[in-house]
């Protein structure tokens, strides 16, 4: 049984040394417990926050503890009345081959699952985040312009496609030509701009001739800088994530631009609202699953998974996620289905 522990807290970008691979014997369930074999492990940007002990909405992983993470697993043996060997289970078992559970926090998916990894992406936490942040805070209306960055990723890809279904003009922002091509040609966005282009701000302005009504914030940094002058009166900004800053060790130097931003929010009556998906919207998950399942089944929402084989590759894949090396929802295939 292999498992990755948090070995040390990163300063800036995480490195391989921050993780330690440990091998233990496979645990055995006692009365009321079950043994799970991890099949898919989700890697997500929030894990950078758990590696740090800075104040957050959730406690950090302690040094020497197993790295946390959403998982899709199969029941190996069970002494729990609600789970049978072979059942698929959605849980939060972290970066390890096997986990013991008393059943709490698990969702039993039954013995037959055609596409279990989707429950970590388009039909799971990231898809749900996109759906609620856009519909509840973004309030999209036909004819409005929406901008979303990390547009080829797990959250951004769903935000843009749902906004299209709601009748918006949708402009993506992504890193590199290939991601931008995918976002327009395969996901059906109206345009996509490469944030690494030297004239990125001009290109974004040209792609938004009517300004921006909804900016779904996934990244912060230079993308938000380019968005600010394009915001329309009564724009909405669901603040979902600021991945461009997750590795920052300090505030950026430069003039204090907060008064400028607050002045803009005031004059243009802009609404900016953060949210933490399961803290704020847990009760909406059933409705989401029903609606998104339908859209995916009808081919109205497309998605892409970036599957990496082998638990041993989790640290590198996670470090790459914060650098934009993933292309689609990043998932580790820990073992065969
Ligand atoms: P993605 O699959 O989109 O992967 C992360 C992507 O972020 C990278 O591929 C990269 O795409 C982009 N990125 C990284 N650094 C930068 C940068 N400096 N500037 C611009 N883009 C950058 O991840 P998710 O879809 O899982 O997450 C997207 C966001 O949603 C994150 O901020 C995450 O923290 C947030 N989130 C928030 C939740 C909540 O409850 N509030 C829940 C789930 C996610 P590219 O190459 O295109 O730049």
mmCIF file of N, CA and C in Angstrom, residues 145 147 171 200-215 223-233 235 264 268 270:
data_model
loop_
_atom_site.group_PDB
_atom_site.id
_atom_site.type_symbol
_atom_site.label_atom_id
_atom_site.label_comp_id
_atom_site.label_asym_id
_atom_site.label_seq_id
_atom_site.Cartn_x
_atom_site.Cartn_y
_atom_site.Cartn_z
ATOM 1 N N UNK A 145 -21.973 39.307 -22.473
ATOM 2 C CA UNK A 145 -20.641 38.759 -22.748
ATOM 3 C C UNK A 145 -20.040 38.223 -21.451
ATOM 4 N N UNK A 147 -16.563 36.291 -19.807
ATOM 5 C CA UNK A 147 -15.155 35.904 -19.977
ATOM 6 C C UNK A 147 -14.794 34.930 -18.861
ATOM 7 N N UNK A 171 -16.183 34.295 -24.213
ATOM 8 C CA UNK A 171 -14.780 34.466 -24.586
ATOM 9 C C UNK A 171 -13.922 33.744 -23.545
ATOM 10 N N UNK A 200 -1.827 40.487 -25.152
ATOM 11 C CA UNK A 200 -3.012 39.819 -24.605
ATOM 12 C C UNK A 200 -4.155 40.799 -24.300
ATOM 13 N N UNK A 201 -3.843 41.919 -23.634
ATOM 14 C CA UNK A 201 -4.904 42.849 -23.220
ATOM 15 C C UNK A 201 -5.635 43.412 -24.440
ATOM 16 N N UNK A 202 -4.900 43.738 -25.495
ATOM 17 C CA UNK A 202 -5.521 44.266 -26.725
ATOM 18 C C UNK A 202 -6.385 43.190 -27.370
ATOM 19 N N UNK A 203 -5.864 41.971 -27.408
ATOM 20 C CA UNK A 203 -6.645 40.880 -28.019
ATOM 21 C C UNK A 203 -7.940 40.624 -27.239
ATOM 22 N N UNK A 204 -7.861 40.717 -25.914
ATOM 23 C CA UNK A 204 -9.064 40.488 -25.107
ATOM 24 C C UNK A 204 -10.084 41.599 -25.378
ATOM 25 N N UNK A 205 -9.604 42.837 -25.444
ATOM 26 C CA UNK A 205 -10.513 43.961 -25.726
ATOM 27 C C UNK A 205 -11.185 43.771 -27.087
ATOM 28 N N UNK A 206 -10.413 43.324 -28.079
ATOM 29 C CA UNK A 206 -10.963 43.134 -29.429
ATOM 30 C C UNK A 206 -12.008 42.012 -29.441
ATOM 31 N N UNK A 207 -11.823 41.021 -28.562
ATOM 32 C CA UNK A 207 -12.773 39.891 -28.522
ATOM 33 C C UNK A 207 -14.048 40.250 -27.755
ATOM 34 N N UNK A 208 -14.037 41.384 -27.041
ATOM 35 C CA UNK A 208 -15.198 41.799 -26.236
ATOM 36 C C UNK A 208 -15.660 43.189 -26.667
ATOM 37 N N UNK A 209 -16.160 43.342 -27.904
ATOM 38 C CA UNK A 209 -16.515 44.682 -28.384
ATOM 39 C C UNK A 209 -17.645 45.327 -27.582
ATOM 40 N N UNK A 210 -18.471 44.535 -26.910
ATOM 41 C CA UNK A 210 -19.556 45.098 -26.083
ATOM 42 C C UNK A 210 -19.175 45.132 -24.603
ATOM 43 N N UNK A 211 -17.915 45.021 -24.284
ATOM 44 C CA UNK A 211 -17.493 44.978 -22.892
ATOM 45 C C UNK A 211 -17.775 43.621 -22.257
ATOM 46 N N UNK A 212 -17.618 43.543 -20.916
ATOM 47 C CA UNK A 212 -17.779 42.272 -20.204
ATOM 48 C C UNK A 212 -18.879 42.426 -19.149
ATOM 49 N N UNK A 213 -19.868 41.542 -19.199
ATOM 50 C CA UNK A 213 -20.961 41.561 -18.217
ATOM 51 C C UNK A 213 -20.713 40.586 -17.074
ATOM 52 N N UNK A 214 -20.063 39.463 -17.394
ATOM 53 C CA UNK A 214 -19.742 38.478 -16.352
ATOM 54 C C UNK A 214 -18.283 38.084 -16.530
ATOM 55 N N UNK A 215 -17.508 38.260 -15.495
ATOM 56 C CA UNK A 215 -16.150 37.736 -15.507
ATOM 57 C C UNK A 215 -16.094 36.657 -14.440
ATOM 58 N N UNK A 223 -4.665 38.372 -16.014
ATOM 59 C CA UNK A 223 -5.953 38.244 -16.707
ATOM 60 C C UNK A 223 -6.950 39.229 -16.104
ATOM 61 N N UNK A 224 -7.003 39.281 -14.784
ATOM 62 C CA UNK A 224 -7.927 40.226 -14.138
ATOM 63 C C UNK A 224 -7.541 41.671 -14.490
ATOM 64 N N UNK A 225 -6.234 41.954 -14.544
ATOM 65 C CA UNK A 225 -5.786 43.304 -14.940
ATOM 66 C C UNK A 225 -6.371 43.704 -16.287
ATOM 67 N N UNK A 226 -6.363 42.766 -17.225
ATOM 68 C CA UNK A 226 -6.843 43.075 -18.580
ATOM 69 C C UNK A 226 -8.369 43.173 -18.626
ATOM 70 N N UNK A 227 -9.024 42.487 -17.692
ATOM 71 C CA UNK A 227 -10.492 42.486 -17.651
ATOM 72 C C UNK A 227 -11.031 43.803 -17.083
ATOM 73 N N UNK A 228 -10.344 44.341 -16.071
ATOM 74 C CA UNK A 228 -10.866 45.504 -15.319
ATOM 75 C C UNK A 228 -11.393 46.632 -16.215
ATOM 76 N N UNK A 229 -10.605 47.121 -17.191
ATOM 77 C CA UNK A 229 -11.117 48.255 -17.981
ATOM 78 C C UNK A 229 -12.285 47.894 -18.908
ATOM 79 N N UNK A 230 -12.555 46.607 -19.066
ATOM 80 C CA UNK A 230 -13.606 46.192 -20.010
ATOM 81 C C UNK A 230 -14.947 45.932 -19.305
ATOM 82 N N UNK A 231 -14.966 46.007 -17.972
ATOM 83 C CA UNK A 231 -16.179 45.648 -17.230
ATOM 84 C C UNK A 231 -17.310 46.649 -17.483
ATOM 85 N N UNK A 232 -18.493 46.140 -17.728
ATOM 86 C CA UNK A 232 -19.673 46.981 -17.957
ATOM 87 C C UNK A 232 -20.350 47.341 -16.638
ATOM 88 N N UNK A 233 -21.219 48.322 -16.691
ATOM 89 C CA UNK A 233 -22.050 48.669 -15.543
ATOM 90 C C UNK A 233 -22.876 47.448 -15.149
ATOM 91 N N UNK A 235 -21.772 44.681 -13.918
ATOM 92 C CA UNK A 235 -21.095 43.399 -14.172
ATOM 93 C C UNK A 235 -21.095 42.554 -12.898
ATOM 94 N N UNK A 264 -14.064 51.788 -9.140
ATOM 95 C CA UNK A 264 -14.717 51.169 -10.293
ATOM 96 C C UNK A 264 -15.941 50.356 -9.854
ATOM 97 N N UNK A 268 -19.537 51.605 -11.213
ATOM 98 C CA UNK A 268 -20.202 50.685 -12.152
ATOM 99 C C UNK A 268 -21.105 49.683 -11.456
ATOM 100 N N UNK A 270 -20.543 47.138 -9.590
ATOM 101 C CA UNK A 270 -20.101 45.780 -9.902
ATOM 102 C C UNK A 270 -20.290 44.898 -8.673
#
